[in-house]
CSV table of C-alpha atoms in Angstrom, one decimal:
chain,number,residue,atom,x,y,z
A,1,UNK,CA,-77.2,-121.6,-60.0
A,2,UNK,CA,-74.3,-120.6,-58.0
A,3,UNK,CA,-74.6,-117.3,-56.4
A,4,UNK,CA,-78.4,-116.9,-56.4
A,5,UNK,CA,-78.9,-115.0,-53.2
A,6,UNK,CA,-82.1,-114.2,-51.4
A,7,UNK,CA,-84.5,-111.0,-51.7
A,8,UNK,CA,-83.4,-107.8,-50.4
A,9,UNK,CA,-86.4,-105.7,-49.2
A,10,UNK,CA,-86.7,-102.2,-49.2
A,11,UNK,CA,-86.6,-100.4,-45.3
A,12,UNK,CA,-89.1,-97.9,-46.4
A,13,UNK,CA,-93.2,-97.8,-45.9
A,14,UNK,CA,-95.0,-100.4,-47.5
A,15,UNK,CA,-94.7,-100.5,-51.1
A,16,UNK,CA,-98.2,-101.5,-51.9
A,17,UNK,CA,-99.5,-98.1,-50.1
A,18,UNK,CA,-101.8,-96.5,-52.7
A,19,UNK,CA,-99.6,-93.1,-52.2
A,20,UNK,CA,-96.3,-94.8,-51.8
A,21,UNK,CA,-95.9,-97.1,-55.2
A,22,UNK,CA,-92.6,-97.4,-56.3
A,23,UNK,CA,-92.3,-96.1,-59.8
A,24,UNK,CA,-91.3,-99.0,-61.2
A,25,UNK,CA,-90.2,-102.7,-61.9
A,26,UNK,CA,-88.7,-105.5,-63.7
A,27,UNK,CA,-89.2,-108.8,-63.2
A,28,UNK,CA,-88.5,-112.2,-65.0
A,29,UNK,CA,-84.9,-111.3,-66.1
A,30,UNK,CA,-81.6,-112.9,-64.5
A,31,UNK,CA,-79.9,-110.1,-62.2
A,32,UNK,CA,-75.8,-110.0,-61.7
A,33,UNK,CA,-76.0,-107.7,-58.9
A,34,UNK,CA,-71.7,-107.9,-58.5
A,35,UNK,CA,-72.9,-107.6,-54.3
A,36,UNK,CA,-70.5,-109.6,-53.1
A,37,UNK,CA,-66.5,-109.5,-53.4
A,38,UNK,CA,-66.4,-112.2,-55.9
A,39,UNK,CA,-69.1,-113.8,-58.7
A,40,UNK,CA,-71.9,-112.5,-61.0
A,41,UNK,CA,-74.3,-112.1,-57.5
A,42,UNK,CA,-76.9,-114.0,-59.9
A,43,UNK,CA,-80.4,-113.8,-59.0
A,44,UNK,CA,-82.4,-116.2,-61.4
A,45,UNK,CA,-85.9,-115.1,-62.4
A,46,UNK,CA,-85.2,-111.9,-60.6
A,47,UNK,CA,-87.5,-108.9,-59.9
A,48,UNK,CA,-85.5,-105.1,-58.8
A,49,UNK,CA,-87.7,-101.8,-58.6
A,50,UNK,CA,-87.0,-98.5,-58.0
A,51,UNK,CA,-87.9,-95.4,-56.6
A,52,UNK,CA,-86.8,-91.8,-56.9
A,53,UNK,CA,-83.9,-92.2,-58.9
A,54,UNK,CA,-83.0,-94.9,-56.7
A,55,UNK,CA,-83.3,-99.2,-56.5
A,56,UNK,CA,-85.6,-99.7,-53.6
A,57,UNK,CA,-85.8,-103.3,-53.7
A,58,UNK,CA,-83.9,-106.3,-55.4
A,59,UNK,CA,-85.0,-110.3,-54.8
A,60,UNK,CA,-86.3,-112.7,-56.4
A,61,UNK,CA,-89.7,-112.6,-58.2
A,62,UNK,CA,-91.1,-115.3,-55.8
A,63,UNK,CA,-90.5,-113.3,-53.0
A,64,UNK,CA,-91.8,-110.1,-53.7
A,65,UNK,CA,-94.3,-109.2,-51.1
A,66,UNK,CA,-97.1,-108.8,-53.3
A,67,UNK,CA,-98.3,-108.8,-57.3
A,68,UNK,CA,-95.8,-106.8,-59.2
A,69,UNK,CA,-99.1,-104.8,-60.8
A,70,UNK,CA,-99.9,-103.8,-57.0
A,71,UNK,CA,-96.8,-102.8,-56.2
A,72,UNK,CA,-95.2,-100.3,-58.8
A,73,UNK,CA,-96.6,-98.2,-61.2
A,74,UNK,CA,-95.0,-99.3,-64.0
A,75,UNK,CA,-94.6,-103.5,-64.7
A,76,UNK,CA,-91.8,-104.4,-66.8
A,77,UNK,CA,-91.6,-108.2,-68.4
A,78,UNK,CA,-87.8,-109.0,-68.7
A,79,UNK,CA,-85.9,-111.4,-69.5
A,80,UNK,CA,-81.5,-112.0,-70.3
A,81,UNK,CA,-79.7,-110.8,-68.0
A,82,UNK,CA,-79.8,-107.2,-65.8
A,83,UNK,CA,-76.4,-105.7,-64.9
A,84,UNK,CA,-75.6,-102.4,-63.2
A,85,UNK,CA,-75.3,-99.5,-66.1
A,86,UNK,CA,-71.6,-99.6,-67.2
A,87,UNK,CA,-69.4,-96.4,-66.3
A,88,UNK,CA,-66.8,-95.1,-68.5
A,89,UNK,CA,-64.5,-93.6,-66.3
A,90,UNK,CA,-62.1,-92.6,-69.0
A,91,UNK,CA,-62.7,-90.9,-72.1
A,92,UNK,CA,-62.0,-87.5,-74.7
A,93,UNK,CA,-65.0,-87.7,-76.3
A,94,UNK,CA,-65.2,-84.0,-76.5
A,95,UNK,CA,-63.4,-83.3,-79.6
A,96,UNK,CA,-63.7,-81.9,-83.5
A,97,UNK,CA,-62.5,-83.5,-86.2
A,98,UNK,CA,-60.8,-86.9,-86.5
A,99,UNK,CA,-57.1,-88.5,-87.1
A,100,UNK,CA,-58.2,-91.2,-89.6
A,101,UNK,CA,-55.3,-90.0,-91.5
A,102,UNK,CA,-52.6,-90.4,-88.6
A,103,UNK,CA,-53.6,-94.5,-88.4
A,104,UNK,CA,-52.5,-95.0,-91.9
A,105,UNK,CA,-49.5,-93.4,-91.2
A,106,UNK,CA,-49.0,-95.8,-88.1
A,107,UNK,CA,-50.2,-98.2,-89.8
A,108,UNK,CA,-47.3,-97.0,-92.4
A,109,UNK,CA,-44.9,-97.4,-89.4
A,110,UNK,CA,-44.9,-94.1,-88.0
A,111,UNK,CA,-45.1,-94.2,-83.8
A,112,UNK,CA,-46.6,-92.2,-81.4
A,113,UNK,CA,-43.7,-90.1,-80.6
A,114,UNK,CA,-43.0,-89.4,-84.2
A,115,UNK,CA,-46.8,-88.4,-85.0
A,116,UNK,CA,-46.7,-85.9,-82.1
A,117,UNK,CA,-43.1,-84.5,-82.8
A,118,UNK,CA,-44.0,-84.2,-86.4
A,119,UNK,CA,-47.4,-81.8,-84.7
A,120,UNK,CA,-50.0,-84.4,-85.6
A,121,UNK,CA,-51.4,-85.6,-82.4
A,122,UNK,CA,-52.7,-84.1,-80.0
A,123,UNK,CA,-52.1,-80.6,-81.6
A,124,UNK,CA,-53.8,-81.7,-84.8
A,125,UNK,CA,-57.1,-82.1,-82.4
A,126,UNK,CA,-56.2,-79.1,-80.6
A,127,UNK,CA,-56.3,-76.9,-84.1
A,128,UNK,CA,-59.8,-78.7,-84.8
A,129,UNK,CA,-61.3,-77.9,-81.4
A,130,UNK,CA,-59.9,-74.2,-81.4
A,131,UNK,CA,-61.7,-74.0,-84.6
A,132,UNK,CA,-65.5,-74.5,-84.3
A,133,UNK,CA,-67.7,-72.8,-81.5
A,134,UNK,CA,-68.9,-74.6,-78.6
A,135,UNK,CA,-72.6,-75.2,-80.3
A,136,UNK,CA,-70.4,-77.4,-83.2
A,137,UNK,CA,-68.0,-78.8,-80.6
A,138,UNK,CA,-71.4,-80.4,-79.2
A,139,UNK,CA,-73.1,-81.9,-82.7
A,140,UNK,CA,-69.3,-83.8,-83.3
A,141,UNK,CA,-69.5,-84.7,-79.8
A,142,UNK,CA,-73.1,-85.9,-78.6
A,143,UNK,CA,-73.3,-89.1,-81.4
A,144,UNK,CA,-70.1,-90.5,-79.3
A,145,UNK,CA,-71.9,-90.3,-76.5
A,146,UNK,CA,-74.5,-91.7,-78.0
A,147,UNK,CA,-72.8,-94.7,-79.1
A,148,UNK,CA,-71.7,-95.3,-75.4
A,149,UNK,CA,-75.3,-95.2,-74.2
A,150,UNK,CA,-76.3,-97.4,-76.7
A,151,UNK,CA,-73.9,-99.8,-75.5
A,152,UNK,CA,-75.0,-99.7,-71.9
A,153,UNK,CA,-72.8,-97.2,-70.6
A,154,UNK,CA,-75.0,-94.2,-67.8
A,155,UNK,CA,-71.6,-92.7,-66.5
A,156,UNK,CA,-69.0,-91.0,-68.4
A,157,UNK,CA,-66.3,-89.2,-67.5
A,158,UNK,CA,-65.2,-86.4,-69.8
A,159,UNK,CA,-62.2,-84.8,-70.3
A,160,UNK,CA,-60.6,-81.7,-71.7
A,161,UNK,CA,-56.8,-81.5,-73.1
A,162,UNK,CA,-57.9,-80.2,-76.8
A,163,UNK,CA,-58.1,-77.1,-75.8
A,164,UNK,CA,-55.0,-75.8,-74.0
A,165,UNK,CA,-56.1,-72.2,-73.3
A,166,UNK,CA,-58.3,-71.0,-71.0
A,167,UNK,CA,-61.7,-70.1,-73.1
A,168,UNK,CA,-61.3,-73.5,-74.9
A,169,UNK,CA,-60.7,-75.7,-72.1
A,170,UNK,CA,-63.8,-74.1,-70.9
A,171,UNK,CA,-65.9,-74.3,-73.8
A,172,UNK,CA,-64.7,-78.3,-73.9
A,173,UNK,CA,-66.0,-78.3,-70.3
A,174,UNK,CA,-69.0,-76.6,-70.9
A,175,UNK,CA,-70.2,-79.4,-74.0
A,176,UNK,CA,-69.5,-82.3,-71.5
A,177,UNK,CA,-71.8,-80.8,-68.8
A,178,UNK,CA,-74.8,-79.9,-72.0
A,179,UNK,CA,-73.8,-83.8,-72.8
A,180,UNK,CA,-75.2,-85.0,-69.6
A,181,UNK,CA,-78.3,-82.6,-69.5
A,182,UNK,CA,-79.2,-83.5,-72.8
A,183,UNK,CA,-78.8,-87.6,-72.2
A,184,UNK,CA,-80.0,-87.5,-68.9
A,185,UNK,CA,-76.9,-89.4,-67.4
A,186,UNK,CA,-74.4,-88.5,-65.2
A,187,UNK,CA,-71.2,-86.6,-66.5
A,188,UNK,CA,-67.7,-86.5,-64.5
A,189,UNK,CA,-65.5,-83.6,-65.9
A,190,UNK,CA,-61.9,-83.7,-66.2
A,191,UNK,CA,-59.6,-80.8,-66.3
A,192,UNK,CA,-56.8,-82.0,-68.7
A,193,UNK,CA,-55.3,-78.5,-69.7
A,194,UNK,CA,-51.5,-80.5,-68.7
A,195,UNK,CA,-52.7,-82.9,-71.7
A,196,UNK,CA,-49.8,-81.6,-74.3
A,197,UNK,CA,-47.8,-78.2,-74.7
A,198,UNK,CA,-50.0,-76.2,-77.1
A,199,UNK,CA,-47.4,-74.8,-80.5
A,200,UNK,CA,-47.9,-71.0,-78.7
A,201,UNK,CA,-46.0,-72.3,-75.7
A,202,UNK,CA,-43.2,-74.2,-77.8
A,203,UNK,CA,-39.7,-74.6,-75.5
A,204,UNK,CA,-41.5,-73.4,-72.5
A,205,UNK,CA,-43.4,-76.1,-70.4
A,206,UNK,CA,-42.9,-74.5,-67.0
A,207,UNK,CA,-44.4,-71.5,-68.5
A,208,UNK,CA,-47.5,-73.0,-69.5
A,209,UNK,CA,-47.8,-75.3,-66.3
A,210,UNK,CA,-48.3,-71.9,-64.7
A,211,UNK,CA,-51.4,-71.1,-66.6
A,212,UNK,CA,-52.5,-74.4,-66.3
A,213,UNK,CA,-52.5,-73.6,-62.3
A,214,UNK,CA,-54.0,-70.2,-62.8
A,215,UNK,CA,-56.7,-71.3,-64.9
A,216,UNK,CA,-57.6,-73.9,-62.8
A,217,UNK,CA,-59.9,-71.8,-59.5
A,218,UNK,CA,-61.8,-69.7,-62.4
A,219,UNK,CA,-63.2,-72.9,-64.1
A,220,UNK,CA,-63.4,-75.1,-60.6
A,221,UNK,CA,-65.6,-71.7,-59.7
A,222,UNK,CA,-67.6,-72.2,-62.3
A,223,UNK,CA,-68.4,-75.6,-61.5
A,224,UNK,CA,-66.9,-77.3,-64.6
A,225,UNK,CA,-64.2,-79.0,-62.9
A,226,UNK,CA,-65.0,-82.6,-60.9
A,227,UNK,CA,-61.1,-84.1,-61.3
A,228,UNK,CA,-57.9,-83.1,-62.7
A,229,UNK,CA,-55.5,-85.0,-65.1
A,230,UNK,CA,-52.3,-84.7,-66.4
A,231,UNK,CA,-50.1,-86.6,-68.9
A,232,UNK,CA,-47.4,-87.1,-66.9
A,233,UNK,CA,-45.2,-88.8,-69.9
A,234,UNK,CA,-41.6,-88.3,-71.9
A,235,UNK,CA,-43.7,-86.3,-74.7
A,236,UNK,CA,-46.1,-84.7,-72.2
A,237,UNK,CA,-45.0,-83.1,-68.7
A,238,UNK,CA,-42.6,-84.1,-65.9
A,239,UNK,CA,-43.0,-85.3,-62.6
A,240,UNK,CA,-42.2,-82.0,-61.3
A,241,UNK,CA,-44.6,-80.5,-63.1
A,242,UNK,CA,-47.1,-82.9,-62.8
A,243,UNK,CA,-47.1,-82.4,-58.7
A,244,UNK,CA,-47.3,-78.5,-59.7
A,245,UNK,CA,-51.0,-79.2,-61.2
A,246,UNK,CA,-51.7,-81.4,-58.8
A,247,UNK,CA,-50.9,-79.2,-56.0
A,248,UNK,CA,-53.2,-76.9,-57.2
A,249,UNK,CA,-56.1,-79.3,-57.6
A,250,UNK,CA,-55.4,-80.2,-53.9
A,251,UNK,CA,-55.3,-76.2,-52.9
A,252,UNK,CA,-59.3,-76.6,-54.2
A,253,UNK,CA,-60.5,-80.1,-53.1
A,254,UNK,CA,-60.0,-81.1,-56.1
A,255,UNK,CA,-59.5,-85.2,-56.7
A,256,UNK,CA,-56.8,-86.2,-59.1
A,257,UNK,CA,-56.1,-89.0,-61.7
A,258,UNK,CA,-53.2,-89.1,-64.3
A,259,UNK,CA,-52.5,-90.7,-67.4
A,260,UNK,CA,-49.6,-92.6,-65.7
A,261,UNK,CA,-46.7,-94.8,-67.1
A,262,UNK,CA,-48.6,-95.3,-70.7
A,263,UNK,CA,-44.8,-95.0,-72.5
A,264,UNK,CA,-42.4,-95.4,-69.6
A,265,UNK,CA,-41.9,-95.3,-66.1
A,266,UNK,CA,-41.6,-92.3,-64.7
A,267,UNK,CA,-43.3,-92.9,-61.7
A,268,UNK,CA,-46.7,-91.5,-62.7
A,269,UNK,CA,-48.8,-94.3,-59.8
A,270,UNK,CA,-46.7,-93.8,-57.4
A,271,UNK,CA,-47.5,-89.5,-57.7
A,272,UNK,CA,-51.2,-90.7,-57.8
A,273,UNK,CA,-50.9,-92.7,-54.7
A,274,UNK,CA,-49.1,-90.0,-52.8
A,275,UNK,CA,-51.3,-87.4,-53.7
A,276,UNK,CA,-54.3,-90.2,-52.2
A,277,UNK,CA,-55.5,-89.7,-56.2
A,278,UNK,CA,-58.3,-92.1,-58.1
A,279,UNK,CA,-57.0,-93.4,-60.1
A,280,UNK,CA,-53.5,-94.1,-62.8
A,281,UNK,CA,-54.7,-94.8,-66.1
A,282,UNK,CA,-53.0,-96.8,-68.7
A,283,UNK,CA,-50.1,-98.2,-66.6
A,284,UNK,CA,-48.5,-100.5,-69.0
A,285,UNK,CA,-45.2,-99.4,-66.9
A,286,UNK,CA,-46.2,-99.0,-63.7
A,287,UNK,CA,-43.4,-100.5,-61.3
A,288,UNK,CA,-43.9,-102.7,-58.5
A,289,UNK,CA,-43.3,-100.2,-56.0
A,290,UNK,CA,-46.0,-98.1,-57.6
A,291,UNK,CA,-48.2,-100.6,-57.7
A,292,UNK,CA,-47.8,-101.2,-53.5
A,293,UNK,CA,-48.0,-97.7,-53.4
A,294,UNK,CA,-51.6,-98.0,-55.1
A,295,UNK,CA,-52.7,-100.5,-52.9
A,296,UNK,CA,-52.1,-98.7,-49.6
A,297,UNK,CA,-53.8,-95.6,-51.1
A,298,UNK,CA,-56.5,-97.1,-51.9
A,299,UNK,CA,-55.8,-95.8,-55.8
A,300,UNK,CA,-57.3,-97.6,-58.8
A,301,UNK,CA,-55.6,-99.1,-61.9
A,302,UNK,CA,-58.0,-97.8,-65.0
A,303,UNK,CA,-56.7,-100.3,-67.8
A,304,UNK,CA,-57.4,-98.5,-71.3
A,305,UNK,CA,-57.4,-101.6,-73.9
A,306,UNK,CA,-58.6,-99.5,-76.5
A,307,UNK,CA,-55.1,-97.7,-77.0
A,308,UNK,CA,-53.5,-101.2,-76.1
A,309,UNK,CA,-54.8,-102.1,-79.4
A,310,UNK,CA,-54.7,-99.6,-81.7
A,311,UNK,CA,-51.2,-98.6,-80.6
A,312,UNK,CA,-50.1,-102.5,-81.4
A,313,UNK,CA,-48.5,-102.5,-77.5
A,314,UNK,CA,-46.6,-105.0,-76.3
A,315,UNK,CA,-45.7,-104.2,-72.8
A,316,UNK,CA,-48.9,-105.4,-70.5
A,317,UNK,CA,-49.6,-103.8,-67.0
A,318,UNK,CA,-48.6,-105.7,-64.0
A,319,UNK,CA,-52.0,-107.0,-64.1
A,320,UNK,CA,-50.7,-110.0,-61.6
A,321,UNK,CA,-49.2,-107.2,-58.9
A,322,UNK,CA,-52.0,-105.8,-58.8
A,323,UNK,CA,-54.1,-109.1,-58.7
A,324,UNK,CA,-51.9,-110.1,-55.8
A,325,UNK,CA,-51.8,-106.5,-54.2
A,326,UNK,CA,-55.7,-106.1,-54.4
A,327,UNK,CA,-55.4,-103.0,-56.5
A,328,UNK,CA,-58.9,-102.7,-57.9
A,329,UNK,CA,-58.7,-102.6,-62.0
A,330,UNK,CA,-61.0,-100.6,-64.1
A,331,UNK,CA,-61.9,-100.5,-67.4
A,332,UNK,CA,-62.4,-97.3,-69.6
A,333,UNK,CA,-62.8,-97.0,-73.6
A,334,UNK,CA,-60.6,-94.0,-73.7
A,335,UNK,CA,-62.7,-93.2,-76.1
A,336,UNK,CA,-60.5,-90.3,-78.3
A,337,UNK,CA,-59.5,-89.3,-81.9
A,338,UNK,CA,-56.0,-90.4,-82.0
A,339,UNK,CA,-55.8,-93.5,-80.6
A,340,UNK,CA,-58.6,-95.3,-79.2
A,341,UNK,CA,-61.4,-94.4,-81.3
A,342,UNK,CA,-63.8,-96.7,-79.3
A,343,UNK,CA,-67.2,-96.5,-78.6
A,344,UNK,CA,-68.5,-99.3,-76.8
A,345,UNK,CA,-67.2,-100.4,-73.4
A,346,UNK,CA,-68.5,-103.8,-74.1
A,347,UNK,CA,-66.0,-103.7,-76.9
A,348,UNK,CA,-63.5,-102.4,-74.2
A,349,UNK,CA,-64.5,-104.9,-72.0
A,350,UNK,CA,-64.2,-107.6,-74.8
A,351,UNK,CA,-60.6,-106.1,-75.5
A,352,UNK,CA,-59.6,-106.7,-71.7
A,353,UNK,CA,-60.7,-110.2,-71.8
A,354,UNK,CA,-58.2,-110.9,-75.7
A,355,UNK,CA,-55.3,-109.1,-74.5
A,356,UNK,CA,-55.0,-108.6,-70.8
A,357,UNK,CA,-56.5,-112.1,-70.2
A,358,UNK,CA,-58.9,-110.8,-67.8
A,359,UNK,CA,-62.0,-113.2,-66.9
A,360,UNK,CA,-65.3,-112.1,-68.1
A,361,UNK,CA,-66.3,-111.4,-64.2
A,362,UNK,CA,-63.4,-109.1,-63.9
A,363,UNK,CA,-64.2,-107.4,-67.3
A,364,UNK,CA,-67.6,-106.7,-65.5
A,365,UNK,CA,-66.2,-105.4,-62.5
A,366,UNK,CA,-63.6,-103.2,-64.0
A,367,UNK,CA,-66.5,-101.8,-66.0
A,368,UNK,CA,-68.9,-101.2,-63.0
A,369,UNK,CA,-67.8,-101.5,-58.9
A,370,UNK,CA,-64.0,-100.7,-59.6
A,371,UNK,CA,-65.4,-97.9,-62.6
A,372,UNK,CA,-67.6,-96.1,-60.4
A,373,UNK,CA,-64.7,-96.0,-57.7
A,374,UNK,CA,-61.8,-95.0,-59.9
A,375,UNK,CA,-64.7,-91.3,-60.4
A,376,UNK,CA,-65.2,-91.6,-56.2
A,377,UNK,CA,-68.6,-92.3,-57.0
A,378,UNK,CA,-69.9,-95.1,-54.2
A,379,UNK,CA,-73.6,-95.0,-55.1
A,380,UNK,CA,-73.6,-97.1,-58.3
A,381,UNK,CA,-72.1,-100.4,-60.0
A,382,UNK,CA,-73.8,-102.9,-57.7
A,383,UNK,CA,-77.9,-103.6,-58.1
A,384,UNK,CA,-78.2,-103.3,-54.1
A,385,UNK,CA,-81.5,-101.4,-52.3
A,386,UNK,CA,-80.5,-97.4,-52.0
A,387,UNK,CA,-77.8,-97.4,-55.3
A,388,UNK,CA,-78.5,-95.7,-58.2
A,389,UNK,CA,-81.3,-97.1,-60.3
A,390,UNK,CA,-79.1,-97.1,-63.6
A,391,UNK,CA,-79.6,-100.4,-65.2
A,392,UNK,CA,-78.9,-102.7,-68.4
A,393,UNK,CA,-81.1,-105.1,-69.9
A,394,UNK,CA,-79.0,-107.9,-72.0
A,395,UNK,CA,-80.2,-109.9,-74.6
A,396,UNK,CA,-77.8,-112.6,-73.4
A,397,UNK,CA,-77.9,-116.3,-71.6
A,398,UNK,CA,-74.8,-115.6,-69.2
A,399,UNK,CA,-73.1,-112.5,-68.4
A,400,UNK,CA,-69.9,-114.0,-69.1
A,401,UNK,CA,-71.5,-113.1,-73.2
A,402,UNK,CA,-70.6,-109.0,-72.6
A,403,UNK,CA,-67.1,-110.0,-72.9
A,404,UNK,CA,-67.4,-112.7,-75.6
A,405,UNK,CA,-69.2,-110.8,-78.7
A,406,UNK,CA,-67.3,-108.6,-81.0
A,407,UNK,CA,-69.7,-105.9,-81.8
A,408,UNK,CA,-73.9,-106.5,-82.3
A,409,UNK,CA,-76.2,-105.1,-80.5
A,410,UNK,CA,-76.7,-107.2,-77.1
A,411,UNK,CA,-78.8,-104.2,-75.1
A,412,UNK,CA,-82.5,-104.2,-74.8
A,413,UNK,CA,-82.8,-101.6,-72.6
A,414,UNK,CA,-80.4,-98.6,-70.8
A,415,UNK,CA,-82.0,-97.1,-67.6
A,416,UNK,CA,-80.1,-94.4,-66.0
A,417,UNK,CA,-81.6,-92.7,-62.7
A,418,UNK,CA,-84.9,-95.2,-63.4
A,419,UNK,CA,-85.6,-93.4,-66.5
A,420,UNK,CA,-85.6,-96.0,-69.6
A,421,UNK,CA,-83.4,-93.9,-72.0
A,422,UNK,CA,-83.2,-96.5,-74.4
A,423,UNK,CA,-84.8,-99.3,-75.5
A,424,UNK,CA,-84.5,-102.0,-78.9
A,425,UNK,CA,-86.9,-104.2,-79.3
């Protein structure tokens, strides 16, 4: 088949060493390693193991350097297809409650802008959150993380934003890092305290911007803080305070992202860019100067179909500037009560592919290589020797399938760090 490339050996001692086995291997399945710039990187019958945490070699089965039973502990038949684990670099999954209620009413005619004025929302959430204790805030919240893992998905980003004071931004933190420990994957937080104006802080923004910016060292000390977000947005905060927050992110280290340009233009990418950020999520308005702004910072364009969707949108992102200015897109579920209650980013990815008109390959990128870079993580996405060992086994012919089906189960297996965390047989 097109693409099929040659083994990749591992640089280390000898595998077959009776002290130096890797831990494990796969071998039989198809492998879309995404190495290379362009195409799946398919490897027919295929054989990867792993090592440490870590993929320590990646070929074909026929040029393995000895019997798979000699060389690893553990021998693994596969077949389908193997991709890298998918990364979800954009989701509220951290929240009580639900706004099941708020999509009849849209469904009804109501808009966004009239939910949140009216104090559904965001604030609804916020109420819900403030309202159980962090042991609760994790039972509502672990089954949606589940539900991701389930569908292939070993890195999540987290955010907070229900909260809007201090102890319960921290106590939303707080579940997304017991999330990680308890699944065994890796967890990106977000500080989203700019997410919406909380009801105590009503006709004082600036105000509240100000605790946003002193809360910010005390939970980045505490090690709860990987990113910071904003929703820089007509019914969410301004420009000016926007670059307040992230100021104050770049006082600690701290990377930013921003949900940019969702509702209009207020030049949400192009504060990203300037601010050398990860990403702009949602950018359904981004400009074309923002969007050349992007691709000379290096920032990445996180598409959320999810909300594209359930919001009935019309306006598309300028997914051809940013084809034509190399501006890497991701994909993300956005995975959150109001509106993108999604929990699968195969379903995301399918969602890409019916609205944005994205090709399955891109689909698969945006949920992987450009993924992993809109969290400034460069040691997964790709099935290459030294990246993280986090893996999916598909019950599929062609991988161009994870962006065909609506819903059914297509994984046989989730591996995150080498560890098989799931697996339907």
């Amino acid at each position: 088949m097109a693409g099929v490339k040659s083994a990749t050996a591992y640089n280390g001692p000898m595998a077959n060493e009776s002290n130096n086995k890797w831990d494990g291997i796969i071998v039989g399945a198809s492998l879309a390693t995404l190495d290379a710039d362009s195409g799946y990187g398919g490897i027919e019958d295929g054989a990867m193991a792993w090592r440490g945490g870590c993929i320590a070699w990646v070929g074909r089965r026929r040029d393995l350097p000895g019997a798979p039973e000699e060389l690893a502990r553990e021998v693994v038949e596969g077949d389908g297809w193997i991709t890298p684990g998918l990364v979800d670099c954009h989701t509220h999954l951290v929240f009580a409650g639900d706004r099941a209620r708020e999509f009849e009413m849209r469904l009804q005619g109501a808009s966004y802008e009239d939910i949140a004025r009216a104090g559904g929302g965001i604030l609804s959430t916020v109420r819900a959150v403030r309202e159980v204790d962090e042991d609760e805030l994790l039972r509502q919240s672990l089954p949606r993380a589940l539900a991701l893992l389930a569908d292939g998905a070993t890195t999540l980003e987290i955010k907070s934003g229900y909260g809007l004071d201090f102890d319960n931004e921290r106590k939303m933190l707080r579940v997304a890092c017991r999330i990680g420990e308890q699944l065994g994957v890796t967890v990106r937080t977000t500080y989203l305290a700019a997410h919406a104006l909380p009801p105590e802080f009503a006709g004082r923004a600036d105000a509240y911007i100000d605790e946003v910016v002193a809360w910010l060292p005390r939970l980045h000390d505490e090690g709860l803080v990987d990113a910071v977000d904003a929703f820089c947005e007509g019914i969410g905060f301004d420009p000016a305070q926007t670059r307040r927050v992230f100021d104050a992110a770049r006082a600690l280290g701290l990377p930013v992202k921003l949900h940019a340009d969702q509702l209009s233009d207020l030049g949400g990418a192009g504060l990203v860019a300037e601010f050398g950020g990860l990403s702009a999520d949602h950018v359904e308005h981004t400009s074309a100067d923002s969007v050349r702004a992007m691709a000379a910072s290096g920032a990445v364009a996180v598409l959320l179909p999810g909300a594209f969707h359930v919001l009935r949108e019309t306006t598309l992102p300028p997914l051809d500037a940013f084809r034509e200015h190399g501006v890497p897109m991701a994909l993300a579920t956005d995975c959150n009560p109001g509106t993108s209650p999604l929990q699968s980013m195969r379903q995301a990815m399918q969602l890409a592919c019916t609205h944005f008109r994205l090709t399955p390959e891109e689909a698969l990128r945006g949920a992987t290589v450009h993924a992993a870079k809109a969290l400034g993580l460069d040691d997964r996405g790709v099935l290459r020797v030294g990246q993280r060992a986090d893996f999916v086994q598909w019950a599929i012919r062609h991988p161009s399938e994870l962006g065909y089906w609506l819903g059914g189960r297509l994984a046989r297996a989730v591996y995150a760090g080498g560890q098989r965390h799931l697996r339907f047989d």
